[in-house]
């Protein structure tokens, strides 16, 4: 039996959606207020990688590095199971980055698209336990597509 509820917690978090046995389950919208973005960009799933455009070489993380730690809201709209992101969903981070795709037990898992905060670059590929894996492609705003593969955590093209 599912129950639709809206909850505002004292810590500023908000959930609107279905519940089952006192857990988020089904479809819902969760807004986490005050998520702290790190100084070193370690929140990015691509923090350890570099990819270059042949005409405009740059580190893919160059525009994502924050100059100072800051608190932002994170919004997730999608499916839940047992109080975890599970199924199809979209997460928008306060830094402007967006992930839309499959989730499993609270982590990115399966096909998905990641849109970088600066709006100039996106990644389409597969995820496993929150990490990018296998074949994928980086798409630049000028239409250039860089195809390759993540093998043992390393981008190869």
CSV table of C-alpha atoms in Angstrom, one decimal:
chain,number,residue,atom,x,y,z
A,1,UNK,CA,0.0,0.0,0.0
A,2,UNK,CA,1.4,3.4,-1.0
A,3,UNK,CA,0.8,6.7,0.7
A,4,UNK,CA,1.4,10.1,-0.9
A,5,UNK,CA,2.9,12.6,1.5
A,6,UNK,CA,4.8,15.9,1.7
A,7,UNK,CA,7.4,16.3,4.4
A,8,UNK,CA,9.5,19.2,5.4
A,9,UNK,CA,12.1,18.2,7.9
A,10,UNK,CA,13.7,20.5,10.4
A,11,UNK,CA,17.1,20.3,8.6
A,12,UNK,CA,15.5,21.9,5.5
A,13,UNK,CA,15.1,18.8,3.4
A,14,UNK,CA,11.8,18.2,1.7
A,15,UNK,CA,10.2,15.1,0.1
A,16,UNK,CA,7.0,15.0,-1.9
A,17,UNK,CA,6.0,11.5,-3.0
A,18,UNK,CA,4.9,8.0,-2.2
A,19,UNK,CA,5.9,6.0,0.9
A,20,UNK,CA,5.7,2.4,1.8
A,21,UNK,CA,6.4,1.1,5.4
A,22,UNK,CA,7.8,4.5,6.5
A,23,UNK,CA,10.3,4.5,3.6
A,24,UNK,CA,10.4,6.6,0.3
A,25,UNK,CA,9.1,4.1,-2.3
A,26,UNK,CA,7.6,4.7,-5.7
A,27,UNK,CA,7.9,8.1,-7.3
A,28,UNK,CA,8.9,11.3,-5.5
A,29,UNK,CA,10.8,14.5,-5.4
A,30,UNK,CA,13.5,15.0,-2.8
A,31,UNK,CA,15.2,18.3,-2.2
A,32,UNK,CA,18.3,18.2,0.1
A,33,UNK,CA,19.0,21.6,1.4
A,34,UNK,CA,22.6,22.5,2.4
A,35,UNK,CA,24.6,19.8,0.6
A,36,UNK,CA,28.2,20.9,0.9
A,37,UNK,CA,30.2,21.0,-2.4
A,38,UNK,CA,33.8,20.1,-1.8
A,39,UNK,CA,36.7,22.5,-2.5
A,40,UNK,CA,38.6,19.9,-4.6
A,41,UNK,CA,35.7,19.0,-7.0
A,42,UNK,CA,35.6,15.4,-5.6
A,43,UNK,CA,31.8,15.5,-5.8
A,44,UNK,CA,32.1,15.2,-9.6
A,45,UNK,CA,31.9,11.7,-11.1
A,46,UNK,CA,34.6,12.8,-13.5
A,47,UNK,CA,36.9,14.4,-11.0
A,48,UNK,CA,39.8,12.1,-11.8
A,49,UNK,CA,39.6,12.4,-15.6
A,50,UNK,CA,40.7,14.7,-18.4
A,51,UNK,CA,39.3,14.9,-21.9
A,52,UNK,CA,40.4,17.3,-24.6
A,53,UNK,CA,38.6,18.9,-27.6
A,54,UNK,CA,41.1,18.9,-30.5
A,55,UNK,CA,40.4,22.6,-31.3
A,56,UNK,CA,39.9,23.9,-27.7
A,57,UNK,CA,42.1,21.8,-25.4
A,58,UNK,CA,40.9,22.0,-21.8
A,59,UNK,CA,40.4,19.8,-18.7
A,60,UNK,CA,36.8,18.8,-18.5
A,61,UNK,CA,36.8,19.8,-14.9
A,62,UNK,CA,38.3,23.2,-15.4
A,63,UNK,CA,34.9,25.0,-15.1
A,64,UNK,CA,33.5,22.8,-12.3
A,65,UNK,CA,36.1,23.5,-9.7
A,66,UNK,CA,34.7,25.7,-6.9
A,67,UNK,CA,36.8,28.4,-5.5
A,68,UNK,CA,35.3,27.9,-2.1
A,69,UNK,CA,33.1,25.3,-0.4
A,70,UNK,CA,29.5,26.3,-0.6
A,71,UNK,CA,26.1,24.9,0.5
A,72,UNK,CA,23.6,24.2,-2.3
A,73,UNK,CA,20.4,22.4,-2.8
A,74,UNK,CA,20.3,19.0,-4.6
A,75,UNK,CA,17.0,17.9,-6.2
A,76,UNK,CA,16.2,14.4,-7.2
A,77,UNK,CA,13.0,13.6,-9.2
A,78,UNK,CA,12.3,9.9,-9.8
A,79,UNK,CA,11.8,6.5,-8.6
A,80,UNK,CA,12.6,5.2,-5.1
A,81,UNK,CA,12.8,1.8,-3.4
A,82,UNK,CA,13.5,1.2,0.2
A,83,UNK,CA,14.3,4.9,0.9
A,84,UNK,CA,17.0,4.9,-1.9
A,85,UNK,CA,17.1,6.4,-5.4
A,86,UNK,CA,16.3,3.3,-7.5
A,87,UNK,CA,15.0,3.2,-11.1
A,88,UNK,CA,14.8,6.1,-13.5
A,89,UNK,CA,15.5,9.6,-12.1
A,90,UNK,CA,17.1,13.0,-12.6
A,91,UNK,CA,19.3,14.7,-10.1
A,92,UNK,CA,20.0,18.4,-10.4
A,93,UNK,CA,22.9,19.8,-8.2
A,94,UNK,CA,23.1,23.3,-7.0
A,95,UNK,CA,26.3,23.8,-9.0
A,96,UNK,CA,24.3,23.4,-12.2
A,97,UNK,CA,25.2,19.8,-13.1
A,98,UNK,CA,22.5,17.3,-14.0
A,99,UNK,CA,22.4,13.5,-14.1
A,100,UNK,CA,19.5,11.8,-15.8
A,101,UNK,CA,19.4,8.0,-16.0
A,102,UNK,CA,19.2,4.8,-14.1
A,103,UNK,CA,19.8,4.4,-10.3
A,104,UNK,CA,20.4,1.3,-8.3
A,105,UNK,CA,20.5,1.3,-4.5
A,106,UNK,CA,21.1,5.0,-4.3
A,107,UNK,CA,23.9,5.1,-6.9
A,108,UNK,CA,24.1,5.9,-10.7
A,109,UNK,CA,23.9,2.5,-12.3
A,110,UNK,CA,23.1,1.7,-16.0
A,111,UNK,CA,22.6,4.1,-18.9
A,112,UNK,CA,22.7,7.8,-18.2
A,113,UNK,CA,23.5,11.3,-19.3
A,114,UNK,CA,25.6,13.7,-17.2
A,115,UNK,CA,25.4,17.4,-18.1
A,116,UNK,CA,28.3,19.5,-16.8
A,117,UNK,CA,27.6,22.6,-14.8
A,118,UNK,CA,29.1,25.0,-17.4
A,119,UNK,CA,26.7,23.8,-20.1
A,120,UNK,CA,29.5,23.3,-22.7
A,121,UNK,CA,29.8,19.5,-22.3
A,122,UNK,CA,27.8,16.4,-21.6
A,123,UNK,CA,28.6,12.7,-21.2
A,124,UNK,CA,26.4,9.8,-22.3
A,125,UNK,CA,27.4,6.3,-21.2
A,126,UNK,CA,27.0,3.6,-18.6
A,127,UNK,CA,27.5,3.7,-14.9
A,128,UNK,CA,28.2,1.0,-12.3
A,129,UNK,CA,28.0,1.6,-8.6
A,130,UNK,CA,28.3,5.4,-9.1
A,131,UNK,CA,31.3,5.2,-11.5
A,132,UNK,CA,31.5,5.6,-15.3
A,133,UNK,CA,32.3,2.3,-17.1
A,134,UNK,CA,32.5,1.0,-20.6
A,135,UNK,CA,31.8,2.8,-23.9
A,136,UNK,CA,30.6,6.4,-23.9
A,137,UNK,CA,30.8,9.8,-25.5
A,138,UNK,CA,31.6,13.3,-24.5
A,139,UNK,CA,29.5,15.9,-26.5
A,140,UNK,CA,30.8,19.4,-26.8
A,141,UNK,CA,28.4,22.4,-27.4
A,142,UNK,CA,29.9,22.9,-30.9
A,143,UNK,CA,28.8,19.4,-31.9
A,144,UNK,CA,32.2,17.7,-31.6
A,145,UNK,CA,31.8,14.2,-30.2
A,146,UNK,CA,34.6,12.3,-28.5
A,147,UNK,CA,33.9,8.6,-28.3
A,148,UNK,CA,35.9,6.2,-26.1
A,149,UNK,CA,35.7,3.8,-23.2
A,150,UNK,CA,36.4,3.7,-19.5
A,151,UNK,CA,38.6,0.7,-18.9
A,152,UNK,CA,39.5,0.0,-15.2
A,153,UNK,CA,38.6,3.7,-14.5
A,154,UNK,CA,40.8,5.1,-17.3
A,155,UNK,CA,39.4,6.9,-20.3
A,156,UNK,CA,40.7,5.5,-23.6
A,157,UNK,CA,39.8,6.6,-27.1
